[in-house]
Amino acid sequence: MITRLEDKDLKRQSRRQLLKLAPVAALGAFAFPKVSDRLVAAGVRFSDWASGGLFRSQHLAQTFSNSEVVPFEKFPYNGYDVLDPEVDLEKWTLTVEGDVRHPGEYKLAQIQALPKLSQNTRHVCVEGWDVVGSFGGTRISEFLTLVGANSGARFLEVECADDYYESIDMASALHPQSLLCYEMYGQPLDRKHGAPLRLQMPTKLGYKQAKYLDTLRVTNVLKPGKTGYWEDQGYSWFGGL
Amino acid sequence: MENADQNADRSEDQKKDMPEKPEPLPIAKADAVEGTEAKLETVVADPAPADPAEETEEPVLVRAAYEHPLAIRITHWVNAISLFVMVASGLRIFRAFPSFGPKIPEKVLLDIPKSLTLGGWLGGALQWHFTFMWFFAASGVVYVAYQVISGHFRTMLFTSRDMAGVWPMARHYFFLGSKPPAKGQYNPLQKLAYTSTIGFGLLSLLTGIVLFKPAQFSWLAFLFGGFHLTRVWHFAAMCGFLAFIPGHLFMVLLHGWSNFFSMLSGWKREPEYQE
């Protein structure tokens, strides 16, 4: 709508309206790398907080029929360092520690004695690719019951034979599709996929699915700067799907 | 005659401010003005000074329109900055897996130069993306909500009535026809462009939600044809923005400072339309 006003009034109005826009200039802080590093890290923490809120503990990730699963040869091997840390499968045990009633060393046979779940689920990589694979193992929740984990604890930490390490929120760990996985495509995990035991959680991104598990710890506190190999370099800690 | 000289000086000053549009002149200079602007004369010349003491404060009225309310200006600039960050960091994310096909065998669909991207590495780009997606979403939601609630959308929403005006305007921009008369704040081609961006924004937001949380929003993933296709749509939405932005910036350059400044101050000096 057109109005007619004196030049000096137009200038004054324009100036006043321009000043009202000043708060937007605060986004300019992102132009300074030292500040923006902290701001974007905070942005990821905010996203993680929102992700925790969006996570539904009983909502199942999509499962697929056998015909929709990619052939085993087309399921990528992914590792951050070496693909085979040469775990001695004969002597391997899982060390369980932290807020549990029965800490100690657990043999693979003890884990395999728990009810087995096989599922065809999507494995999503943070890079953007995804593959539907076939996984078998025991629910993390069953194992945590076996070791007498404090069900009120907040986190599950794992350490791996290749020095990889991860931590996950308890709600995701207890999700009914979250597995201590010892089988892929009906066969024992091969070395490059993380033998003898890895995490497999279809509600988490690939980098959360630690392989060659060595130690499992139930805890309420995460050490800052030691929450996960990639997370410590800037990936989202929640990493949830 | 001192009075006339002063008027001449003043109009010279104002011409410096706005080189393209001559200021409406007092009636004494009516013969120097022609066409539609002559019609404005009566209005402009109306408050003629009676008292010689007030001569120096004789008001010269300027036609102006408050085109962009504060909410629109804020969301425009927050969105513009967010869009830049989302595209630049998004391209860096795409570099990590520059394909829409399978992981094995992987084919590089598009090798995007690193210099065009933001974040340095995948993790850094994701940090920018995960931060600015909130600004992008918030600015879009507030923008659309404001447009709808205030009714301001009528100035920019492309409707079937604008259809016929698109082609003549496009012809004009490619130097193939004369400029169709301006009817409102935006011409049909502008309405089409601005309305499209709302579509691109909605598409990038919804597909982004799926890519961020495909398991929690599996129903939405289903609507887009699955997780895999959603990534294609997300990329397509960006292409939409990339098609819009150069044209938009070119038009802003073409229409000069006063037009650009109106998105900062809200006020447009001497708009070319008459309503």
Short mmCIF file of C-alpha atoms in Angstrom, two decimals:
data_model
loop_
_atom_site.label_atom_id
_atom_site.label_comp_id
_atom_site.label_asym_id
_atom_site.label_seq_id
_atom_site.Cartn_x
_atom_site.Cartn_y
_atom_site.Cartn_z
CA MET A 1 0.00 0.00 0.00
CA ILE A 2 1.44 3.31 -1.04
CA THR A 3 1.68 6.22 1.33
CA ARG A 4 3.15 9.63 0.86
CA LEU A 5 5.44 11.06 3.44
CA GLU A 6 8.17 13.58 3.83
CA ASP A 7 11.63 12.54 2.86
CA LYS A 8 13.01 13.00 6.35
CA ASP A 9 10.16 10.92 7.80
CA LEU A 10 10.82 8.15 5.32
CA LYS A 11 14.49 8.22 6.22
CA ARG A 12 13.71 8.15 9.93
CA GLN A 13 11.23 5.30 9.55
CA SER A 14 13.67 3.36 7.40
CA ARG A 15 16.43 3.81 9.97
CA ARG A 16 14.19 2.72 12.81
CA GLN A 17 13.03 -0.37 10.91
CA LEU A 18 16.59 -1.18 9.95
CA LEU A 19 17.65 -1.11 13.60
CA LYS A 20 14.93 -3.58 14.49
CA LEU A 21 16.71 -6.05 12.26
CA ALA A 22 19.92 -5.74 14.28
CA PRO A 23 19.47 -8.99 16.28
CA VAL A 24 19.87 -10.97 13.05
CA ALA A 25 23.46 -9.68 12.93
CA ALA A 26 24.16 -11.95 15.93
CA LEU A 27 24.37 -14.79 13.40
CA GLY A 28 27.56 -13.06 12.24
CA ALA A 29 29.26 -14.73 15.21
CA PHE A 30 29.36 -17.85 13.07
CA ALA A 31 31.81 -16.10 10.76
CA PHE A 32 34.57 -16.37 13.39
CA PRO A 33 36.01 -19.89 13.44
CA LYS A 34 36.91 -19.84 17.14
CA VAL A 35 33.35 -18.93 18.07
CA SER A 36 31.65 -21.00 15.41
CA ASP A 37 33.46 -24.20 16.49
CA ARG A 38 31.81 -23.88 19.88
CA LEU A 39 28.46 -22.79 18.46
CA VAL A 40 28.12 -25.67 16.03
CA ALA A 41 29.20 -28.12 18.75
CA ALA A 42 26.38 -26.67 20.85
CA GLY A 43 24.06 -27.06 17.87
CA VAL A 44 24.86 -30.76 17.73
CA ARG A 45 24.25 -31.11 21.48
CA PHE A 46 20.88 -29.43 20.98
CA SER A 47 20.09 -31.82 18.13
CA ASP A 48 21.10 -34.74 20.35
CA TRP A 49 18.83 -33.47 23.09
CA ALA A 50 15.96 -33.24 20.60
CA SER A 51 16.84 -36.70 19.27
CA GLY A 52 16.57 -38.16 22.76
CA GLY A 53 13.11 -36.63 23.02
CA LEU A 54 12.05 -37.99 19.63
CA PHE A 55 13.26 -41.51 20.42
CA ARG A 56 10.39 -43.91 21.16
CA SER A 57 11.66 -46.86 23.16
CA GLN A 58 9.07 -49.30 21.79
CA HIS A 59 8.84 -48.05 18.20
CA LEU A 60 10.39 -50.68 15.95
CA ALA A 61 12.63 -49.86 13.04
CA GLN A 62 11.47 -51.28 9.73
CA THR A 63 12.30 -54.95 9.12
CA PHE A 64 12.67 -56.55 5.71
CA SER A 65 11.97 -59.85 4.02
CA ASN A 66 14.87 -62.10 3.02
CA SER A 67 14.43 -61.07 -0.62
CA GLU A 68 15.11 -57.40 0.27
CA VAL A 69 18.42 -58.13 1.99
CA VAL A 70 21.56 -57.25 0.00
CA PRO A 71 23.84 -60.20 -0.75
CA PHE A 72 26.52 -60.71 1.89
CA GLU A 73 29.25 -59.67 -0.58
CA LYS A 74 27.57 -56.31 -0.98
CA PHE A 75 27.47 -55.55 2.72
CA PRO A 76 30.43 -53.17 3.12
CA TYR A 77 33.28 -53.78 5.49
CA ASN A 78 33.88 -50.57 7.37
CA GLY A 79 36.55 -49.92 9.92
CA TYR A 80 38.29 -46.88 11.31
CA ASP A 81 41.73 -48.42 11.53
CA VAL A 82 42.31 -52.12 10.87
CA LEU A 83 39.61 -54.44 9.68
CA ASP A 84 40.98 -57.37 11.63
CA PRO A 85 42.48 -56.68 15.06
CA GLU A 86 43.31 -60.41 15.34
CA VAL A 87 41.15 -61.26 18.28
CA ASP A 88 41.98 -64.67 19.77
CA LEU A 89 38.52 -66.14 19.35
CA GLU A 90 39.34 -69.21 21.49
CA LYS A 91 40.28 -67.20 24.56
CA TRP A 92 37.89 -64.29 24.02
CA THR A 93 35.69 -63.15 26.88
CA LEU A 94 33.59 -60.06 27.35
CA THR A 95 34.60 -58.06 30.41
CA VAL A 96 31.56 -56.66 32.19
CA GLU A 97 32.03 -53.89 34.75
CA GLY A 98 30.41 -50.86 36.31
CA ASP A 99 26.97 -50.63 37.82
CA VAL A 100 26.16 -54.37 37.62
CA ARG A 101 25.58 -57.02 40.28
CA HIS A 102 27.66 -59.69 38.50
CA PRO A 103 30.75 -58.13 36.97
CA GLY A 104 33.36 -60.37 35.43
CA GLU A 105 34.32 -62.24 32.28
CA TYR A 106 31.56 -63.66 30.09
CA LYS A 107 32.11 -66.33 27.44
CA LEU A 108 30.44 -66.18 24.06
CA ALA A 109 28.57 -69.41 24.91
CA GLN A 110 26.92 -67.66 27.87
CA ILE A 111 25.68 -64.91 25.57
CA GLN A 112 24.53 -67.40 22.94
CA ALA A 113 22.60 -69.30 25.61
CA LEU A 114 20.24 -66.33 25.86
CA PRO A 115 17.22 -66.16 23.50
CA LYS A 116 18.34 -65.46 19.96
CA LEU A 117 16.80 -62.85 17.71
CA SER A 118 17.37 -62.73 13.96
CA GLN A 119 16.31 -59.63 12.06
CA ASN A 120 16.71 -58.07 8.62
CA THR A 121 17.23 -54.39 9.25
CA ARG A 122 18.71 -51.33 7.61
CA HIS A 123 22.23 -50.33 8.48
CA VAL A 124 22.60 -46.59 7.85
CA CYS A 125 26.01 -44.98 7.56
CA VAL A 126 26.57 -41.37 8.56
CA GLU A 127 28.07 -40.90 5.09
CA GLY A 128 24.65 -41.37 3.55
CA TRP A 129 24.62 -44.94 2.27
CA ASP A 130 22.49 -47.70 3.67
CA VAL A 131 22.29 -51.47 3.30
CA VAL A 132 19.68 -53.92 4.45
CA GLY A 133 21.43 -56.81 6.15
CA SER A 134 20.63 -59.91 8.15
CA PHE A 135 21.74 -59.96 11.79
CA GLY A 136 21.44 -62.43 14.63
CA GLY A 137 22.23 -62.15 18.31
CA THR A 138 20.81 -61.64 21.72
CA ARG A 139 19.02 -58.54 22.90
CA ILE A 140 21.29 -56.21 24.85
CA SER A 141 18.46 -55.95 27.36
CA GLU A 142 18.53 -59.73 28.01
CA PHE A 143 22.26 -59.66 28.61
CA LEU A 144 21.97 -56.68 30.92
CA THR A 145 19.40 -58.61 32.95
CA LEU A 146 21.78 -61.57 33.09
CA VAL A 147 24.61 -59.47 34.48
CA GLY A 148 22.29 -57.68 36.89
CA ALA A 149 22.75 -54.23 35.46
CA ASN A 150 21.19 -51.33 37.32
CA SER A 151 18.20 -50.65 35.12
CA GLY A 152 18.25 -47.01 36.19
CA ALA A 153 21.79 -46.42 34.91
CA ARG A 154 22.06 -43.91 32.09
CA PHE A 155 24.72 -45.23 29.75
CA LEU A 156 26.33 -48.27 28.29
CA GLU A 157 29.99 -47.98 27.38
CA VAL A 158 31.92 -50.43 25.22
CA GLU A 159 35.59 -50.81 24.41
CA CYS A 160 36.86 -52.79 21.48
CA ALA A 161 39.86 -54.91 20.54
CA ASP A 162 40.83 -52.32 17.91
CA ASP A 163 40.82 -49.53 20.53
CA TYR A 164 37.52 -48.20 19.21
CA TYR A 165 35.12 -47.16 21.94
CA GLU A 166 31.50 -46.10 22.10
CA SER A 167 28.80 -45.11 24.56
CA ILE A 168 25.05 -45.24 24.11
CA ASP A 169 22.04 -44.03 26.04
CA MET A 170 20.33 -46.72 28.07
CA ALA A 171 16.95 -46.25 26.34
CA SER A 172 18.48 -47.14 22.98
CA ALA A 173 20.46 -50.01 24.48
CA LEU A 174 17.27 -51.49 25.94
CA HIS A 175 15.34 -51.12 22.67
CA PRO A 176 13.88 -54.52 21.66
CA GLN A 177 15.86 -54.53 18.36
CA SER A 178 19.21 -53.63 19.92
CA LEU A 179 21.48 -56.66 19.68
CA LEU A 180 24.73 -58.06 20.93
CA CYS A 181 25.26 -59.47 17.46
CA TYR A 182 27.27 -62.64 16.85
CA GLU A 183 25.79 -63.68 13.50
CA MET A 184 25.33 -62.15 10.07
CA TYR A 185 23.43 -63.91 7.31
CA GLY A 186 23.04 -66.95 9.55
CA GLN A 187 26.81 -67.41 9.91
CA PRO A 188 29.09 -66.53 12.83
CA LEU A 189 30.38 -62.96 12.46
CA ASP A 190 33.46 -62.93 10.31
CA ARG A 191 36.58 -61.18 11.55
CA LYS A 192 36.18 -58.08 9.43
CA HIS A 193 32.60 -57.57 10.55
CA GLY A 194 33.65 -57.63 14.19
CA ALA A 195 34.05 -61.22 15.38
CA PRO A 196 33.17 -62.48 17.79
CA LEU A 197 30.68 -59.87 19.05
CA ARG A 198 29.47 -56.46 17.92
CA LEU A 199 26.63 -54.06 18.59
CA GLN A 200 23.79 -53.99 16.09
CA MET A 201 21.08 -51.42 16.71
CA PRO A 202 18.77 -50.49 13.82
CA THR A 203 17.86 -47.27 15.65
CA LYS A 204 21.46 -46.05 15.57
CA LEU A 205 23.89 -44.94 12.87
CA GLY A 206 26.69 -47.27 11.77
CA TYR A 207 29.47 -45.67 13.79
CA LYS A 208 27.59 -46.53 16.98
CA GLN A 209 27.67 -50.26 16.07
CA ALA A 210 31.02 -51.04 17.67
CA LYS A 211 32.76 -54.24 16.54
CA TYR A 212 35.18 -56.69 18.26
CA LEU A 213 33.64 -55.95 21.66
CA ASP A 214 36.03 -56.35 24.54
CA THR A 215 34.56 -54.55 27.52
CA LEU A 216 31.03 -53.55 28.42
CA ARG A 217 30.41 -51.06 31.22
CA VAL A 218 27.20 -49.79 32.77
CA THR A 219 27.62 -46.29 34.08
CA ASN A 220 25.96 -43.03 35.01
CA VAL A 221 28.81 -40.80 33.99
CA LEU A 222 30.58 -40.37 30.67
CA LYS A 223 34.10 -39.02 30.65
CA PRO A 224 34.17 -35.79 28.65
CA GLY A 225 36.23 -36.24 25.51
CA LYS A 226 35.89 -40.02 25.81
CA THR A 227 32.33 -40.68 24.69
CA GLY A 228 33.07 -42.40 21.40
CA TYR A 229 35.87 -42.53 18.85
CA TRP A 230 34.09 -40.41 16.23
CA GLU A 231 31.98 -38.45 18.67
CA ASP A 232 35.13 -37.09 20.28
CA GLN A 233 36.03 -35.65 16.88
CA GLY A 234 32.66 -34.05 16.30
CA TYR A 235 30.03 -36.60 15.31
CA SER A 236 26.69 -36.48 17.05
CA TRP A 237 26.82 -38.53 20.25
CA PHE A 238 23.21 -39.68 20.08
CA GLY A 239 23.57 -40.83 16.47
CA GLY A 240 20.00 -42.08 16.50
CA LEU A 241 17.77 -42.87 13.57
CA MET B 1 12.77 33.42 -6.94
CA GLU B 2 14.92 32.40 -4.00
CA ASN B 3 12.22 29.84 -3.30
CA ALA B 4 12.52 28.26 -6.71
CA ASP B 5 16.28 28.02 -6.38
CA GLN B 6 15.96 26.19 -3.12
CA ASN B 7 13.58 23.74 -4.66
CA ALA B 8 15.98 23.15 -7.47
CA ASP B 9 18.78 22.48 -4.97
CA ARG B 10 16.67 20.09 -3.02
CA SER B 11 15.61 18.09 -6.00
CA GLU B 12 19.26 17.89 -7.02
CA ASP B 13 20.07 16.42 -3.62
CA GLN B 14 17.32 13.90 -3.87
CA LYS B 15 18.40 12.87 -7.31
CA LYS B 16 21.73 11.89 -5.83
CA ASP B 17 19.95 9.55 -3.43
CA MET B 18 17.88 7.92 -6.11
CA PRO B 19 19.42 8.19 -9.48
CA GLU B 20 16.77 6.14 -11.28
CA LYS B 21 13.53 7.78 -10.22
CA PRO B 22 13.12 11.52 -10.51
CA GLU B 23 11.59 13.05 -7.41
CA PRO B 24 8.10 14.47 -7.91
CA LEU B 25 8.71 18.13 -8.39
CA PRO B 26 6.82 21.16 -7.17
CA ILE B 27 4.27 22.63 -9.48
CA ALA B 28 6.60 25.38 -10.59
CA LYS B 29 8.51 22.73 -12.53
CA ALA B 30 5.54 20.83 -13.87
CA ASP B 31 6.66 21.28 -17.45
CA ALA B 32 9.80 19.34 -16.67
CA VAL B 33 7.82 16.25 -15.71
CA GLU B 34 5.83 14.09 -18.01
CA GLY B 35 3.61 11.07 -18.16
CA THR B 36 2.14 9.44 -15.06
CA GLU B 37 4.27 11.42 -12.70
CA ALA B 38 2.53 14.57 -13.76
CA LYS B 39 -0.60 13.23 -12.11
CA LEU B 40 1.18 13.26 -8.79
CA GLU B 41 1.91 16.91 -9.04
CA THR B 42 -1.27 18.11 -7.44
CA VAL B 43 -0.68 16.00 -4.38
CA VAL B 44 2.96 16.84 -4.03
CA ALA B 45 2.52 20.51 -4.44
CA ASP B 46 -0.40 20.66 -2.04
CA PRO B 47 1.22 21.89 1.18
CA ALA B 48 2.68 25.04 -0.34
CA PRO B 49 4.24 27.30 2.26
CA ALA B 50 2.17 30.32 3.17
CA ASP B 51 4.53 31.82 5.65
CA PRO B 52 7.90 32.93 4.28
CA ALA B 53 9.48 32.03 7.64
CA GLU B 54 8.68 28.36 7.05
CA GLU B 55 9.96 28.27 3.53
CA THR B 56 13.00 26.18 4.36
CA GLU B 57 10.82 23.43 5.89
CA GLU B 58 8.52 23.09 2.95
CA PRO B 59 7.66 19.37 2.89
CA VAL B 60 8.38 17.41 -0.25
CA LEU B 61 6.32 14.25 -0.17
CA VAL B 62 7.77 10.99 -1.32
CA ARG B 63 5.79 8.02 -2.52
CA ALA B 64 6.73 5.03 -0.42
CA ALA B 65 5.40 1.64 0.59
CA TYR B 66 6.09 -0.41 3.69
CA GLU B 67 6.55 -3.61 1.72
CA HIS B 68 8.22 -5.99 4.11
CA PRO B 69 6.97 -6.30 7.69
CA LEU B 70 9.59 -7.01 10.34
CA ALA B 71 8.72 -10.72 10.60
CA ILE B 72 9.27 -11.15 6.88
CA ARG B 73 12.57 -9.29 6.93
CA ILE B 74 13.93 -11.23 9.89
CA THR B 75 12.90 -14.58 8.49
CA HIS B 76 14.20 -13.63 5.04
CA TRP B 77 17.71 -12.93 6.32
CA VAL B 78 17.85 -15.78 8.81
CA ASN B 79 16.66 -18.05 6.02
CA ALA B 80 19.14 -16.65 3.52
CA ILE B 81 22.07 -17.25 5.88
CA SER B 82 20.78 -20.70 6.85
CA LEU B 83 20.24 -21.67 3.24
CA PHE B 84 23.81 -20.73 2.37
CA VAL B 85 25.11 -22.83 5.28
CA MET B 86 22.78 -25.75 4.56
CA VAL B 87 23.76 -25.93 0.89
CA ALA B 88 27.50 -25.54 1.51
CA SER B 89 27.59 -28.06 4.37
CA GLY B 90 25.14 -30.32 2.58
CA LEU B 91 27.44 -30.53 -0.42
CA ARG B 92 30.28 -31.54 1.92
CA ILE B 93 28.05 -34.24 3.38
CA PHE B 94 27.18 -35.39 -0.13
CA ARG B 95 30.90 -35.69 -0.93
CA ALA B 96 31.16 -38.45 1.68
CA PHE B 97 28.94 -40.63 -0.51
CA PRO B 98 28.43 -38.84 -3.84
CA SER B 99 25.95 -41.33 -5.23
CA PHE B 100 22.32 -42.33 -5.06
CA GLY B 101 23.08 -45.92 -5.97
CA PRO B 102 24.38 -48.83 -3.90
CA LYS B 103 27.48 -48.63 -1.71
CA ILE B 104 28.95 -51.62 -3.57
CA PRO B 105 29.86 -50.91 -6.30
CA GLU B 106 29.97 -47.20 -5.59
CA LYS B 107 29.89 -44.73 -8.46
CA VAL B 108 30.79 -41.07 -8.05
CA LEU B 109 27.80 -39.22 -9.44
CA LEU B 110 29.14 -35.72 -8.94
CA ASP B 111 32.57 -34.63 -7.74
CA ILE B 112 31.84 -31.43 -5.88
CA PRO B 113 34.92 -29.24 -5.39
CA LYS B 114 35.88 -29.04 -1.73
CA SER B 115 36.26 -25.28 -2.03
CA LEU B 116 32.51 -24.92 -2.54
CA THR B 117 31.76 -26.71 0.69
CA LEU B 118 31.66 -25.86 4.36
CA GLY B 119 32.80 -27.81 7.39
CA GLY B 120 36.18 -29.16 6.28
CA TRP B 121 35.24 -32.80 6.77
CA LEU B 122 32.06 -34.84 7.09
CA GLY B 123 31.83 -34.40 10.87
CA GLY B 124 32.38 -30.65 10.65
CA ALA B 125 29.83 -30.29 7.87
CA LEU B 126 27.30 -32.29 9.88
CA GLN B 127 27.83 -29.93 12.83
CA TRP B 128 26.97 -26.94 10.64
CA HIS B 129 24.06 -28.80 9.08
CA PHE B 130 22.65 -29.94 12.45
CA THR B 131 22.97 -26.41 13.84
CA PHE B 132 21.53 -24.42 10.97
CA MET B 133 18.73 -26.85 10.22
CA TRP B 134 17.04 -25.40 13.30
CA PHE B 135 17.44 -21.83 12.06
CA PHE B 136 16.30 -22.88 8.60
CA ALA B 137 13.24 -24.70 9.91
CA ALA B 138 12.34 -21.98 12.41
CA SER B 139 12.61 -19.19 9.85
CA GLY B 140 10.49 -21.16 7.40
CA VAL B 141 7.78 -22.02 9.91
CA VAL B 142 7.59 -18.46 11.27
CA TYR B 143 7.60 -17.02 7.74
CA VAL B 144 4.73 -19.20 6.53
CA ALA B 145 2.77 -18.75 9.76
CA TYR B 146 3.16 -14.97 9.54
CA GLN B 147 2.16 -14.88 5.88
CA VAL B 148 -0.98 -16.92 6.55
CA ILE B 149 -2.08 -15.23 9.78
CA SER B 150 -1.43 -11.66 8.63
CA GLY B 151 -2.91 -12.20 5.19
CA HIS B 152 0.29 -10.71 3.78
CA PHE B 153 0.60 -13.82 1.58
CA ARG B 154 -1.82 -12.24 -0.89
CA THR B 155 1.02 -10.05 -2.14
CA MET B 156 3.20 -13.02 -3.04
CA LEU B 157 1.18 -16.22 -3.40
CA PHE B 158 1.09 -17.50 -6.95
CA THR B 159 -2.45 -18.40 -8.01
CA SER B 160 -4.08 -19.53 -11.23
CA ARG B 161 -4.85 -15.89 -12.06
CA ASP B 162 -1.11 -15.19 -12.27
CA MET B 163 -0.60 -17.96 -14.80
CA ALA B 164 -1.19 -15.82 -17.87
CA GLY B 165 1.25 -13.16 -16.74
CA VAL B 166 4.26 -15.47 -16.33
CA TRP B 167 5.19 -15.76 -19.98
CA PRO B 168 5.08 -12.05 -20.89
CA MET B 169 7.25 -11.29 -17.86
CA ALA B 170 9.73 -14.03 -18.74
CA ARG B 171 9.85 -12.71 -22.33
CA HIS B 172 10.59 -9.24 -21.02
CA TYR B 173 13.48 -10.47 -18.87
CA PHE B 174 15.01 -12.13 -21.91
CA PHE B 175 14.69 -8.88 -23.91
CA LEU B 176 11.93 -10.31 -26.09
CA GLY B 177 9.10 -8.06 -25.07
CA SER B 178 8.14 -4.82 -23.43
CA LYS B 179 7.62 -4.72 -19.69
CA PRO B 180 4.07 -5.61 -18.67
CA PRO B 181 2.53 -2.94 -16.41
CA ALA B 182 3.15 -3.50 -12.69
CA LYS B 183 -0.07 -4.37 -10.92
CA GLY B 184 1.05 -5.07 -7.38
CA GLN B 185 4.10 -5.47 -5.23
CA TYR B 186 5.20 -8.54 -7.19
CA ASN B 187 4.80 -9.53 -10.81
CA PRO B 188 3.52 -13.02 -11.74
CA LEU B 189 7.01 -14.40 -12.34
CA GLN B 190 8.13 -13.18 -8.93
CA LYS B 191 5.08 -14.76 -7.33
CA LEU B 192 5.88 -18.03 -9.05
CA ALA B 193 9.50 -17.89 -7.87
CA TYR B 194 8.70 -16.96 -4.27
CA THR B 195 5.88 -19.47 -4.00
CA SER B 196 8.18 -22.17 -5.37
CA THR B 197 10.73 -21.51 -2.66
CA ILE B 198 8.10 -22.32 -0.05
CA GLY B 199 7.67 -25.65 -1.84
CA PHE B 200 11.43 -26.27 -1.92
CA GLY B 201 11.66 -25.33 1.75
CA LEU B 202 8.84 -27.66 2.73
CA LEU B 203 10.38 -30.48 0.69
CA SER B 204 13.84 -30.00 2.18
CA LEU B 205 12.40 -29.81 5.69
CA LEU B 206 10.25 -32.95 5.41
CA THR B 207 12.91 -35.00 3.62
CA GLY B 208 15.47 -33.68 6.09
CA ILE B 209 13.36 -34.97 8.98
CA VAL B 210 13.33 -38.40 7.34
CA LEU B 211 17.10 -38.43 6.77
CA PHE B 212 17.68 -37.26 10.35
CA LYS B 213 15.28 -39.78 11.94
CA PRO B 214 14.27 -42.44 9.40
CA ALA B 215 13.27 -44.95 12.05
CA GLN B 216 11.15 -42.57 14.12
CA PHE B 217 9.47 -41.07 11.02
CA SER B 218 9.19 -44.28 9.01
CA TRP B 219 5.69 -43.25 7.84
CA LEU B 220 7.12 -40.08 6.31
CA ALA B 221 9.93 -42.07 4.70
CA PHE B 222 7.23 -44.27 3.19
CA LEU B 223 5.49 -41.21 1.71
CA PHE B 224 8.70 -40.23 -0.09
CA GLY B 225 9.19 -43.73 -1.47
CA GLY B 226 11.59 -45.00 1.18
CA PHE B 227 14.80 -43.85 2.83
CA HIS B 228 16.81 -44.18 -0.33
CA LEU B 229 14.56 -42.04 -2.51
CA THR B 230 14.17 -39.49 0.27
CA ARG B 231 17.85 -38.67 -0.13
CA VAL B 232 17.19 -37.99 -3.81
CA TRP B 233 14.28 -35.67 -2.97
CA HIS B 234 16.39 -33.86 -0.40
CA PHE B 235 19.01 -33.23 -3.07
CA ALA B 236 16.33 -32.18 -5.55
CA ALA B 237 14.96 -29.61 -3.11
CA MET B 238 18.44 -28.10 -2.89
CA CYS B 239 18.61 -28.00 -6.70
CA GLY B 240 15.35 -26.05 -6.63
CA PHE B 241 16.92 -23.47 -4.34
CA LEU B 242 20.05 -23.39 -6.49
CA ALA B 243 17.88 -22.64 -9.50
CA PHE B 244 16.10 -19.83 -7.66
CA ILE B 245 19.04 -18.09 -6.00
CA PRO B 246 21.03 -16.85 -9.05
CA GLY B 247 17.93 -15.40 -10.68
CA HIS B 248 16.88 -13.80 -7.43
CA LEU B 249 20.32 -12.23 -6.85
CA PHE B 250 20.52 -11.06 -10.44
CA MET B 251 17.15 -9.32 -10.16
CA VAL B 252 18.20 -7.67 -6.91
CA LEU B 253 21.33 -6.35 -8.61
CA LEU B 254 19.31 -5.21 -11.59
CA HIS B 255 16.77 -3.29 -9.52
CA GLY B 256 19.26 -1.36 -7.52
CA TRP B 257 19.88 -0.18 -4.01
CA SER B 258 16.41 1.13 -3.13
CA ASN B 259 14.87 -2.24 -3.90
CA PHE B 260 17.56 -4.13 -1.98
CA PHE B 261 17.37 -1.74 0.96
CA SER B 262 13.63 -2.34 1.24
CA MET B 263 14.37 -5.89 2.49
CA LEU B 264 16.43 -4.32 5.26
CA SER B 265 14.25 -1.35 6.21
CA GLY B 266 10.87 -2.55 5.02
CA TRP B 267 10.29 0.72 3.13
CA LYS B 268 10.44 0.98 -0.62
CA ARG B 269 10.96 4.45 -2.03
CA GLU B 270 9.01 5.26 -5.18
CA PRO B 271 7.57 1.83 -5.91
CA GLU B 272 6.77 1.38 -9.57
CA TYR B 273 3.23 0.19 -8.98
CA GLN B 274 0.36 2.60 -8.35
CA GLU B 275 -2.04 1.05 -5.82
#
